[in-house]
Structures are given as structure tokens and as C-alpha cells.
């Protein structure tokens, strides 16, 4: 077997196993902080998958946004609230049963999809050869600022509105501020 | 590839080279860390009119070794109410992230050894700048988890401060580099160095970006005047209060390796990386060392920047927390956005002058 192909397969299975185990860990973990950490591990494993798919920009964005920003805020909230793990850890039998039923149903769905042979190879304007020639980051950048400019701007406006909303909610009146700080 | 008559797959050769490179890089970084720290103690001592370490070995040159032995043999404590797994994991995350970030920085032009071209960087990633920012955002985990898992309110406060500070300054750090991307239109550090080989250092057209980058970098590495997460007069030692022995040393290591990395990145982005300052000068380019591009220029530039960091640490008072946050959100961020506008105007103006408004 070719060494390059072998290492690629090895890396894939390594990170695939890591992703699955970490995802399980996230569900099973009693401590919310450990759960959040497992989720971070899932993101890292997914980023590795993107790199294997020749999408380095996506990989780095995945780490930066999900692991670096979103999950850190989760951790922030968990740390400040410090929820009691004994309450979170208590599970009823009904919960376990429901979870198992849904997991089983999802597993069945996956098996049906995978064995149906309906999975088509990627089609569209950007097959791997075009992406390789133009550069992955360049393709995304060009599309964002041309074809998808409107959705892109709407998304950024949405974020801005969210930030301003948070500011308005968190703002203290001038009189109240004195009491808190003084 | 053919070595002593045995045919070897070039992929295997590349893999072996990569492993050797990783080991050499890590050893070099850790040695640099040890001696940068010694130089810093000397520099700070000079600034504060003290003598500084001078007992261990000739002129105190063996001090890092003594520190390492001390760190290794001290008693290791884990607080009884700490989350043990996370407590042990946190310093590791810090060190691993610090070491990982350096992988994409080209320290010298590629060299040819036994007919194999060896790039003087571990990974030529074409999204290198974003990679470094991403690793930087992951390293926040080390700090946050250390403070939380210690189960100590001072640690927790320190890590909350650290997280808020790091996230805030990351925004400016990223925006400060956008100007460079606009000028070079590449995210690859090799591409940026090559751009500077043709067009001169980016320091001058991006002077504003450079100032913003350095300020944000000092905040990112938690150093004075932005060392609030570990302000010893307020928080004992911040997020690593409960850490002792080698785990404490890990945080120390991560901090200094981060300093080396941000200075190396500044060198690569703004000062031409490993390029000689006389790169374009025909009369000087033939002179050995002086005219050649190489790791010596890279090391010199990085050291000058690190020395600047030490100088700043020795001479500035610490900011207050609200000043720190106001400074980044109300001053640095708008200036970073202004820098992007100015750069855009510069690019359009230049292409106008050339008679072609052809933007890529």
C-alpha cells in the first residue's frame, strides 16, 4: 500500500474514532465542564476531517469560531453559574429509555441511508479540481462577496442586532450604577 | 529516493524529516525559552537597578538549568476538591497550544541536504495566519480550565479575567492583521515573506497595524501592563495560584513560548521574516551573512522585539480592569477598523495612479 494513502487513512480513522468517543463522552459526562471539553474535542476532530478534505479554511474557522468562541462562552456560563453536578447527574430510567430509542432510530436511519447506495459523489460548480486550482480560501471569499453578498450582510446585521440587544439589556441606569459600585 | 542502494518511498523520507524537524523545533524553542527568561531577569534587574541572577555558573548562565531542576523536584500538589483530570489537563493544553502555533512560521529559506529540499518550517499551511489565531483562541482553554478546576475563588476570578481579556484582545489582534492580508492577498506566511522580498517590508505601510498588533500581543501573552489575570497584589497569582512544581513551570513555559511566537509572527509579517535588511541592495547581496537571507536575521529581529517586550514590562504600570476593557473596545477596535479603511484607500489610490483599477 502506498505510504501516503496509508497515513491518510490512518489519520482519518484516528480522528473519526476520536470524534465518536468524544461525542459519547459529551453525552455521558456528569460534570458539565467535562461535557463541554468533550464537545471541544469533537470540534477539533471535525477540523481534522476538513483538513483531510482539502478545506483548510473551513478547518481553521471551525476551531476559531466553535471551539475558540462559542464553546468558551459556554464554559464561561458554566463556570460562573457552577451548577451542582449531583442534580445534573441524576437520570431517571425513563430518560435513559427514551434516549436509547431515539439513538436506535437514528442508527437505523444511518444504516438505511448508507446501504441504499443513494449517496452521490459531489456535484456542482466547484468539484475538487476547481477548488485545488483556485484555492479553497479564494473560492469561499469570492463567493461570499459576490453571489452570497446579501445573505452574508444579513447575517452580519443579525449579529450586530444581537450585540446591541445584549448591550441594551445589560446596561445599568446611572443612578443604579452608583449603588452597585459604591 | 535511493540511500545505499535501498529504494525508499519519498513519502517515508518526508515523514522522517518531519519527525526530526519537530524534535529539533521543540528543543530549540524550549532552550530559547529558558535563556530568554534569563535575559529578561537580567534586563529587568538592570532597569530596577539590581544585579539579577549571577550566582549559578559563570555570570548566572546556568540559572535556567537550576530553575528546571528545582521545578522538577518540588512537591506536586493537587487541591483535594479540584477536578483532577481537568486540573492536570489545563497546563498541558497551554503548553501544547504554545508549541503548535510556532509550526507554521518560516524561520529560514528552504535548505537542500543530501539532495532533499527541506523547508525551514514544519508546516506550510496556506491559512497560516488564521491557524495561529485559531490556536491562540484554543489556548484560552488552558487558562480558563486551570482557574476553574483549582476550586479556588482567586483562581476562578483570575481565569474569568483572563478569558474576557483574551477574547477581547483577540478581536483587535485579528483585525490588525487584515491590512496585511489586503496588501499581500495571501494568508500563507511564505507568501507574505515573498511579497516583502519584492516590495519591501510591510512595517511602513502598516505602521498602524503593527502598533495595534504589538499592543494586542502583549495583552494576549498576559504581560505587564496587561497582566491582570495574574495580578499578584489582587489575586495571589491568578489562575495558577494552586499550581506547583512542573505544572507551574508549564504555564511559565507556555507564556514565554507565546511571547517568542508573537514576536516571530510580527517579524514575519512586518519585518520581512528571515530576509536580510539589505535584500534588494545589489552591492551588499553578495556579502556572506550580512547580505544573505537566513535564520540569523530572523533570530536577531525576533530578539529585538522580545527585548522591547521586556523593556515595556520593566517600565509600565499595570492598567485597571475597566481601563483595560475600555481601551480595547473603545479605542483599539475603532482604530483597527480605521486601519482597514486606510489600507483599502491606499490600494485603490495606488491602482488609480497606475491607470488600472484592476482589483484581484
Coordinates of C-alpha atoms in Angstrom, one line a residue:
Chain A
X1 CA 0.0 0.0 0.0
X2 CA 1.2 3.5 -0.8
X3 CA 2.6 5.2 2.3
X4 CA 0.7 8.5 1.6
X5 CA -2.6 6.8 1.2
X6 CA -1.9 4.6 4.3
X7 CA -1.2 7.6 6.5
X8 CA -4.2 9.5 5.2
X9 CA -6.4 6.5 6.1
X10 CA -4.7 6.2 9.5
X11 CA -5.3 9.9 10.3
X12 CA -8.9 9.6 9.2
X13 CA -9.7 6.6 11.4
X14 CA -7.8 8.1 14.3
X15 CA -9.8 11.3 14.2
X16 CA -13.0 9.5 13.4
X17 CA -12.6 7.3 16.4
X18 CA -11.7 10.4 18.5
X19 CA -14.8 12.2 17.2
X20 CA -17.2 9.4 18.1
X21 CA -15.6 8.8 21.5
X22 CA -15.6 12.5 22.4
X23 CA -19.2 12.8 21.3
X24 CA -20.1 9.9 23.5
X25 CA -18.1 11.4 26.3
X26 CA -20.1 14.7 25.9
X27 CA -23.4 12.9 26.4
X28 CA -22.2 10.7 29.2
X29 CA -20.2 13.2 31.2
X30 CA -21.6 14.0 34.6
X31 CA -19.7 17.3 35.0
X32 CA -20.9 20.0 32.6
X33 CA -17.3 21.3 32.2
X34 CA -16.1 17.9 31.1
X35 CA -19.0 17.7 28.7
X36 CA -18.1 21.0 27.2
X37 CA -14.4 19.8 26.9
X38 CA -15.6 16.6 25.1
X39 CA -17.5 18.8 22.7
X40 CA -14.4 20.9 22.0
X41 CA -12.6 17.6 21.2
X42 CA -15.4 16.8 18.7
X43 CA -14.8 20.1 17.0
X44 CA -11.1 19.5 16.8
X45 CA -11.6 16.1 15.3
X46 CA -14.1 17.6 12.8
X47 CA -11.5 20.2 11.9
X48 CA -9.0 17.4 11.1
X49 CA -11.7 15.9 8.8
X50 CA -11.9 19.2 6.9
X51 CA -8.1 19.3 6.5
X52 CA -8.3 15.7 5.0
X53 CA -10.9 17.0 2.6
X54 CA -8.6 19.8 1.5
X55 CA -10.6 22.5 3.2
X56 CA -8.1 24.2 5.5
X57 CA -10.1 27.5 5.8
X58 CA -13.1 25.6 7.0
X59 CA -11.0 23.6 9.5
X60 CA -9.4 26.8 11.0
X61 CA -12.8 28.6 11.0
X62 CA -14.3 25.6 12.8
X63 CA -11.7 25.7 15.5
X64 CA -11.7 29.5 15.8
X65 CA -15.5 30.0 15.9
X66 CA -16.8 26.9 17.6
X67 CA -14.0 25.8 19.9
X68 CA -12.5 29.3 20.4
X69 CA -15.6 31.5 20.7
X70 CA -18.9 29.7 21.2
X71 CA -17.7 27.0 23.5
X72 CA -15.6 29.3 25.6
X73 CA -18.7 31.3 26.2
X74 CA -20.5 28.1 27.2
X75 CA -17.7 27.4 29.6
X76 CA -17.9 30.9 30.9
X77 CA -21.5 30.5 31.8
X78 CA -21.0 27.0 33.3
X79 CA -18.1 28.3 35.5
X80 CA -20.0 31.4 36.7
X81 CA -23.2 29.5 37.5
X82 CA -21.3 26.5 38.8
X83 CA -24.3 24.1 38.6
X84 CA -24.5 21.3 41.1
X85 CA -23.3 18.1 39.4
X86 CA -25.4 15.8 41.7
X87 CA -28.7 17.3 40.3
X88 CA -27.4 17.2 36.7
X89 CA -26.1 13.7 37.2
X90 CA -29.4 12.1 38.4
X91 CA -31.0 10.3 35.5
X92 CA -34.4 8.6 35.6
X93 CA -34.9 5.2 33.9
X94 CA -37.5 6.8 31.5
X95 CA -34.9 9.3 30.3
X96 CA -32.4 6.5 29.5
X97 CA -35.1 4.5 27.7
X98 CA -36.1 7.5 25.5
X99 CA -32.5 8.3 24.7
X100 CA -31.9 4.7 23.7
X101 CA -35.0 4.5 21.5
X102 CA -34.0 7.7 19.7
X103 CA -30.4 6.7 19.3
X104 CA -31.5 3.4 17.9
X105 CA -33.9 5.1 15.5
X106 CA -31.1 7.4 14.3
X107 CA -28.7 4.5 13.9
X108 CA -31.3 2.6 11.8
X109 CA -31.7 5.7 9.6
X110 CA -27.9 5.9 9.1
X111 CA -27.7 2.2 8.2
X112 CA -30.6 2.6 5.7
X113 CA -29.0 5.7 4.0
X114 CA -25.5 4.1 3.9
X115 CA -26.7 0.8 2.4
X116 CA -29.2 2.3 -0.1
X117 CA -26.4 3.4 -2.4
X118 CA -28.1 6.7 -2.9
X119 CA -25.0 8.6 -1.8
X120 CA -23.9 10.5 -5.0
X121 CA -20.4 11.9 -5.4
X122 CA -20.2 15.7 -5.0
X123 CA -21.5 17.7 -8.0
X124 CA -21.9 21.4 -8.7
X125 CA -19.8 24.3 -9.8
X126 CA -16.9 23.5 -7.6
X127 CA -15.5 20.0 -7.9
X128 CA -12.2 19.3 -6.1
X129 CA -10.2 20.1 -9.2
X130 CA -11.5 23.6 -9.4
X131 CA -11.0 24.2 -5.7
X132 CA -7.5 22.9 -5.9
X133 CA -6.7 25.2 -8.9
X134 CA -8.2 28.4 -7.4
X135 CA -7.5 27.8 -3.8
X136 CA -10.1 26.9 -1.1
X137 CA -10.0 30.3 0.7
X138 CA -10.1 32.3 -2.5
X139 CA -13.2 30.4 -3.7
X140 CA -15.1 31.0 -0.4
X141 CA -14.0 34.7 -0.3
X142 CA -15.1 35.4 -3.9
X143 CA -18.5 33.7 -3.4
X144 CA -19.1 35.5 -0.1
X145 CA -18.5 38.9 -1.7
X146 CA -20.4 38.2 -4.9
X147 CA -23.1 35.6 -5.1
X148 CA -23.8 35.4 -1.4
X149 CA -23.3 39.1 -0.5
X150 CA -26.9 39.7 0.6
X151 CA -27.1 36.6 3.0
X152 CA -23.7 37.5 4.3
X153 CA -24.7 41.0 5.1
X154 CA -28.0 39.9 6.6
X155 CA -26.1 37.5 8.9
X156 CA -23.7 40.2 10.0
X157 CA -26.6 42.6 10.6
X158 CA -28.3 39.9 12.7
X159 CA -25.2 39.6 14.8
X160 CA -25.0 43.3 15.2
X161 CA -28.6 43.5 16.4
X162 CA -27.8 40.7 18.9
X163 CA -24.8 42.6 20.2
X164 CA -26.8 45.9 20.5
X165 CA -29.7 44.0 22.2
X166 CA -27.4 42.5 24.7
X167 CA -25.9 45.9 25.4
X168 CA -29.3 47.4 26.0
X169 CA -30.4 44.6 28.3
X170 CA -27.2 44.7 30.3
X171 CA -27.0 48.5 30.6
X172 CA -27.5 49.9 34.0
X173 CA -29.1 53.2 34.7
X174 CA -26.9 56.0 36.0
X175 CA -28.4 56.0 39.5
X176 CA -28.3 52.2 39.9
X177 CA -24.7 52.1 38.9
X178 CA -23.7 54.1 41.9
X179 CA -25.3 51.7 44.3
X180 CA -23.6 48.7 42.8
X181 CA -20.1 50.1 42.5
X182 CA -20.2 52.4 45.5
Chain B
X1 CA 14.9 8.1 -3.3
X2 CA 17.9 5.9 -3.1
X3 CA 20.0 5.5 0.0
X4 CA 22.9 3.0 -0.1
X5 CA 21.2 1.1 -2.8
X6 CA 17.9 0.7 -0.9
X7 CA 14.9 2.3 -2.6
X8 CA 12.7 4.3 -0.1
X9 CA 9.3 5.9 -0.8
X10 CA 9.8 9.7 -0.8
X11 CA 6.7 10.0 1.5
X12 CA 8.5 8.0 4.2
X13 CA 11.6 10.2 3.8
X14 CA 9.4 13.3 4.2
X15 CA 7.8 11.8 7.2
X16 CA 11.1 11.0 8.9
X17 CA 12.3 14.5 8.1
X18 CA 9.1 16.0 9.6
X19 CA 9.6 14.0 12.8
X20 CA 13.2 15.1 13.1
X21 CA 12.2 18.7 12.4
X22 CA 9.5 18.6 15.1
X23 CA 12.0 17.4 17.7
X24 CA 14.6 20.0 16.7
X25 CA 12.0 22.7 16.8
X26 CA 10.7 21.8 20.2
X27 CA 14.2 21.5 21.7
X28 CA 15.2 24.9 20.1
X29 CA 12.1 26.6 21.4
X30 CA 12.5 25.2 24.9
X31 CA 16.1 26.3 25.0
X32 CA 15.2 29.7 23.7
X33 CA 12.5 29.9 26.4
X34 CA 15.0 29.1 29.1
X35 CA 17.5 31.7 28.0
X36 CA 15.0 34.4 27.1
X37 CA 13.8 34.1 30.6
X38 CA 17.3 34.6 32.0
X39 CA 17.9 37.6 29.7
X40 CA 14.6 39.0 30.9
X41 CA 15.6 38.7 34.5
X42 CA 18.9 40.4 33.7
X43 CA 17.1 43.2 31.8
X44 CA 14.5 43.8 34.5
X45 CA 17.3 43.8 37.1
X46 CA 19.2 46.4 35.1
X47 CA 16.0 48.6 34.8
X48 CA 15.3 48.3 38.5
X49 CA 19.0 48.9 39.4
X50 CA 19.5 45.4 40.8
X51 CA 22.2 42.8 39.9
X52 CA 19.9 39.9 38.9
X53 CA 20.9 36.2 38.7
X54 CA 24.7 35.9 38.8
X55 CA 25.4 33.0 41.2
X56 CA 24.7 29.8 39.2
X57 CA 27.5 29.1 36.8
X58 CA 29.6 31.8 35.1
X59 CA 27.6 35.1 35.3
X60 CA 24.5 33.1 36.2
X61 CA 24.4 31.3 32.8
X62 CA 23.3 28.0 34.4
X63 CA 20.3 29.6 36.1
X64 CA 17.7 28.1 33.7
X65 CA 19.1 24.6 34.5
X66 CA 18.9 25.2 38.2
X67 CA 15.3 26.5 37.8
X68 CA 14.4 23.4 35.8
X69 CA 15.8 21.1 38.4
X70 CA 14.0 23.0 41.1
X71 CA 10.7 22.9 39.3
X72 CA 11.0 19.2 38.7
X73 CA 11.8 18.2 42.2
X74 CA 9.4 20.4 44.1
X75 CA 6.4 18.7 45.7
X76 CA 3.4 18.4 43.3
X77 CA 0.1 19.4 45.0
X78 CA -3.4 18.8 43.7
X79 CA -6.1 20.5 45.8
X80 CA -8.4 17.9 47.3
X81 CA -11.5 19.4 45.9
X82 CA -10.1 20.0 42.4
X83 CA -11.4 18.3 39.3
X84 CA -8.2 16.3 39.0
X85 CA -8.4 15.4 35.3
X86 CA -9.1 18.9 34.2
X87 CA -6.5 20.2 36.7
X88 CA -3.8 18.1 35.1
X89 CA -5.1 18.7 31.6
X90 CA -5.0 22.6 31.8
X91 CA -1.2 23.2 31.8
X92 CA -0.8 20.6 29.1
X93 CA -3.3 22.4 26.8
X94 CA -1.4 25.7 27.4
X95 CA 2.0 24.2 26.5
X96 CA 0.8 22.2 23.5
X97 CA -1.0 25.2 22.0
X98 CA 2.0 27.4 22.6
X99 CA 4.3 24.9 20.8
X100 CA 1.8 24.2 18.0
X101 CA 1.5 27.8 17.0
X102 CA 5.1 28.1 16.1
X103 CA 4.8 25.3 13.5
X104 CA 3.7 27.5 10.6
X105 CA 6.4 30.2 10.9
X106 CA 9.2 30.0 8.3
X107 CA 12.4 30.6 10.2
X108 CA 14.8 30.5 7.2
X109 CA 14.7 29.9 3.4
X110 CA 14.5 26.1 2.5
X111 CA 17.8 24.3 2.6
X112 CA 19.0 21.4 0.5
X113 CA 20.6 18.5 2.3
X114 CA 21.7 15.3 0.5
X115 CA 19.6 16.2 -2.4
X116 CA 16.4 16.7 -0.4
X117 CA 14.9 20.1 -0.1
X118 CA 13.9 20.7 3.5
X119 CA 11.6 23.7 4.2
X120 CA 12.6 25.6 7.4
X121 CA 9.1 25.5 8.8
X122 CA 7.2 22.5 10.0
X123 CA 4.0 23.0 8.0
X124 CA 3.5 25.4 5.1
X125 CA -0.2 25.9 5.7
X126 CA -1.9 28.3 3.3
X127 CA -4.1 29.7 6.0
X128 CA -1.2 30.2 8.4
X129 CA -2.4 33.5 9.9
X130 CA -5.8 32.1 10.7
X131 CA -4.2 28.9 12.0
X132 CA -2.1 30.9 14.5
X133 CA -5.2 32.9 15.6
X134 CA -7.2 29.7 16.0
X135 CA -4.5 28.1 18.1
X136 CA -4.4 31.3 20.2
X137 CA -8.2 31.0 20.8
X138 CA -7.8 27.4 21.8
X139 CA -5.1 28.2 24.3
X140 CA -7.7 30.2 26.3
X141 CA -8.9 26.8 27.4
X142 CA -5.7 26.2 29.4
X143 CA -6.2 29.4 31.3
X144 CA -9.9 29.1 31.9
X145 CA -9.8 25.4 32.9
X146 CA -6.8 25.9 35.2
X147 CA -8.8 28.6 37.1
X148 CA -12.0 26.6 37.3
X149 CA -10.5 23.2 38.2
X150 CA -8.5 24.7 41.1
X151 CA -11.7 25.2 43.1
X152 CA -10.3 28.5 44.5
X153 CA -12.1 31.8 44.1
X154 CA -8.9 33.8 43.4
X155 CA -8.1 31.3 40.6
X156 CA -11.6 31.5 39.2
X157 CA -11.5 35.3 39.2
X158 CA -8.2 35.3 37.6
X159 CA -9.3 32.9 34.9
X160 CA -12.5 34.8 34.3
X161 CA -10.5 38.0 33.8
X162 CA -8.1 36.2 31.6
X163 CA -10.8 34.7 29.4
X164 CA -12.5 38.1 29.0
X165 CA -9.2 39.8 28.2
X166 CA -8.0 37.2 25.8
X167 CA -11.3 37.1 23.9
X168 CA -11.5 40.9 23.7
X169 CA -7.9 41.4 22.5
X170 CA -8.1 38.6 20.0
X171 CA -10.6 40.7 18.1
X172 CA -8.1 43.5 17.7
X173 CA -5.3 41.1 17.0
X174 CA -7.2 39.6 14.1
X175 CA -8.3 42.9 12.7
X176 CA -4.8 44.4 13.0
X177 CA -3.6 41.8 10.5
X178 CA -6.4 42.4 7.9
X179 CA -4.4 45.2 6.4
X180 CA -1.5 42.8 5.7
X181 CA -3.9 40.4 4.0
X182 CA -5.3 43.1 1.9
X183 CA -1.9 44.2 0.6
X184 CA -0.4 40.7 0.1
X185 CA -3.7 38.9 -0.8
X186 CA -2.4 35.7 0.8
X187 CA -2.8 34.0 4.1
X188 CA 0.4 32.0 3.7
X189 CA 3.4 33.2 5.7
X190 CA 5.7 32.1 3.0
X191 CA 3.7 34.1 0.5
X192 CA 3.9 37.2 2.8
X193 CA 7.6 36.9 3.1
X194 CA 8.0 36.5 -0.7
X195 CA 5.8 39.6 -1.1
X196 CA 8.1 41.5 1.2
X197 CA 11.2 40.3 -0.8
X198 CA 9.7 42.0 -3.8
X199 CA 8.1 45.1 -2.3
X200 CA 10.0 45.9 0.8
X201 CA 8.9 45.4 4.5
X202 CA 5.3 45.8 5.4
X203 CA 6.2 47.7 8.5
X204 CA 6.0 51.1 6.9
X205 CA 2.6 50.8 5.1
X206 CA 1.2 49.0 8.0
X207 CA 2.7 51.1 10.9
X208 CA -0.8 51.4 12.5
X209 CA -1.4 47.7 12.1
X210 CA 1.9 47.0 13.7
X211 CA 1.3 49.2 16.7
X212 CA -2.2 47.6 17.2
X213 CA -0.7 44.1 16.8
X214 CA 2.1 44.7 19.4
X215 CA -0.3 46.1 22.0
X216 CA -2.8 43.3 21.5
X217 CA 0.0 40.7 21.5
X218 CA 1.2 42.0 24.9
X219 CA -2.3 41.6 26.2
X220 CA -2.6 38.1 24.6
X221 CA 0.5 37.0 26.4
X222 CA -0.7 38.4 29.7
X223 CA 2.2 40.6 30.3
X224 CA 2.6 43.9 32.1
X225 CA 0.9 46.4 31.7
X226 CA -1.9 43.9 30.9
X227 CA -1.2 41.2 33.4
X228 CA -4.5 41.5 35.3
X229 CA -5.2 37.7 35.2
X230 CA -2.2 37.1 37.4
X231 CA -2.0 40.4 39.2
X232 CA -0.3 39.2 42.4
X233 CA -1.4 42.2 44.5
X234 CA -5.1 41.4 43.8
X235 CA -5.4 37.8 43.0
X236 CA -2.4 36.0 44.6
X237 CA -1.2 34.6 41.3
X238 CA -4.5 34.4 39.3
X239 CA -5.4 31.2 37.5
X240 CA -2.2 29.3 38.5
X241 CA -2.3 30.0 42.2
X242 CA -2.9 26.3 43.1
X243 CA -0.3 25.0 40.7
X244 CA 3.1 23.9 41.9
X245 CA 6.2 22.1 40.6
X246 CA 6.4 21.2 37.0
X247 CA 2.7 22.1 36.3
X248 CA 3.5 25.7 37.3
X249 CA 6.6 25.6 35.1
X250 CA 4.3 24.5 32.2
X251 CA 2.3 27.7 32.5
X252 CA 5.6 29.7 32.6
X253 CA 6.8 27.8 29.6
X254 CA 3.6 28.5 27.7
X255 CA 3.8 32.2 28.5
X256 CA 7.3 32.6 27.2
X257 CA 6.9 30.4 24.1
X258 CA 3.8 32.5 23.3
X259 CA 6.0 35.6 23.6
X260 CA 8.5 34.1 21.2
X261 CA 5.7 33.1 18.8
X262 CA 4.0 36.5 18.7
X263 CA 7.4 38.2 18.1
X264 CA 8.3 35.7 15.4
X265 CA 4.9 36.3 13.8
X266 CA 5.5 40.1 14.0
X267 CA 8.9 39.6 12.4
X268 CA 7.4 37.5 9.6
X269 CA 4.5 39.8 8.9
X270 CA 6.0 43.3 9.3
X271 CA 9.8 42.9 9.1
X272 CA 10.4 40.5 6.3
X273 CA 10.9 37.4 8.3
X274 CA 14.2 35.8 7.5
X275 CA 15.0 38.3 4.8
X276 CA 18.2 40.3 5.1
X277 CA 17.6 44.0 5.6
X278 CA 19.8 44.5 2.6
X279 CA 17.8 42.1 0.5
X280 CA 17.2 44.3 -2.6
X281 CA 20.6 46.0 -2.4
X282 CA 22.7 44.6 -5.2
X283 CA 26.1 45.8 -3.8
X284 CA 25.5 44.0 -0.5
X285 CA 23.7 40.9 -1.5
X286 CA 27.0 39.0 -2.2
X287 CA 28.5 39.5 1.2
X288 CA 28.1 36.4 3.4
X289 CA 25.9 36.6 6.4
X290 CA 25.2 40.3 6.0
X291 CA 23.7 40.1 2.6
X292 CA 22.2 36.6 2.8
X293 CA 18.8 35.7 4.0
X294 CA 18.8 33.3 6.9
X295 CA 17.9 32.3 10.4
X296 CA 20.4 34.8 11.9
X297 CA 18.4 37.7 10.6
X298 CA 15.2 36.1 11.8
X299 CA 16.6 35.4 15.3
X300 CA 18.0 39.0 15.5
X301 CA 14.7 40.6 14.6
X302 CA 12.8 38.3 17.0
X303 CA 15.2 39.1 19.8
X304 CA 14.9 42.9 19.3
X305 CA 11.1 42.6 19.5
X306 CA 11.3 40.4 22.6
X307 CA 13.7 42.9 24.2
X308 CA 11.1 45.6 23.5
X309 CA 8.6 43.4 25.4
X310 CA 11.0 43.2 28.3
X311 CA 11.5 46.9 28.3
X312 CA 7.8 47.5 28.3
X313 CA 7.4 45.1 31.3
X314 CA 10.1 46.9 33.2
X315 CA 8.7 50.4 32.7
X316 CA 4.9 50.5 32.5
X317 CA 2.4 50.4 35.4
X318 CA -0.4 48.0 35.4
X319 CA -3.8 49.1 34.0
X320 CA -7.0 48.9 35.9
X321 CA -9.5 46.3 34.7
X322 CA -12.1 48.8 33.3
X323 CA -9.3 50.8 31.6
X324 CA -8.2 47.6 30.0
X325 CA -11.6 46.8 28.6
X326 CA -12.4 50.3 27.6
X327 CA -9.0 50.6 25.8
X328 CA -9.6 47.6 23.6
X329 CA -13.3 48.1 22.8
X330 CA -13.5 51.9 22.6
X331 CA -10.0 52.7 21.2
X332 CA -8.2 49.8 19.7
X333 CA -11.1 48.3 17.8
X334 CA -12.1 51.6 16.0
X335 CA -8.5 52.3 15.1
X336 CA -8.1 48.8 13.7
X337 CA -11.2 49.3 11.6
X338 CA -9.8 52.7 10.5
X339 CA -6.5 50.9 9.5
X340 CA -8.5 48.7 7.2
X341 CA -10.2 51.7 5.6
X342 CA -6.8 53.5 5.1
X343 CA -5.3 50.3 3.6
X344 CA -8.2 50.0 1.2
X345 CA -7.9 53.6 0.2
X346 CA -4.1 53.1 -0.3
X347 CA -4.7 50.1 -2.5
X348 CA -7.3 51.9 -4.6
X349 CA -5.2 55.0 -4.8
X350 CA -2.1 53.1 -6.0
X351 CA -4.0 51.2 -8.7
X352 CA -5.6 54.5 -9.8
X353 CA -2.1 56.0 -10.2
X354 CA -1.0 53.1 -12.3
X355 CA -4.0 53.8 -14.5
X356 CA -5.7 50.5 -13.8
X357 CA -8.3 49.9 -11.2
X358 CA -8.0 46.2 -11.5
X359 CA -8.7 44.7 -8.2
X360 CA -8.0 41.0 -7.9

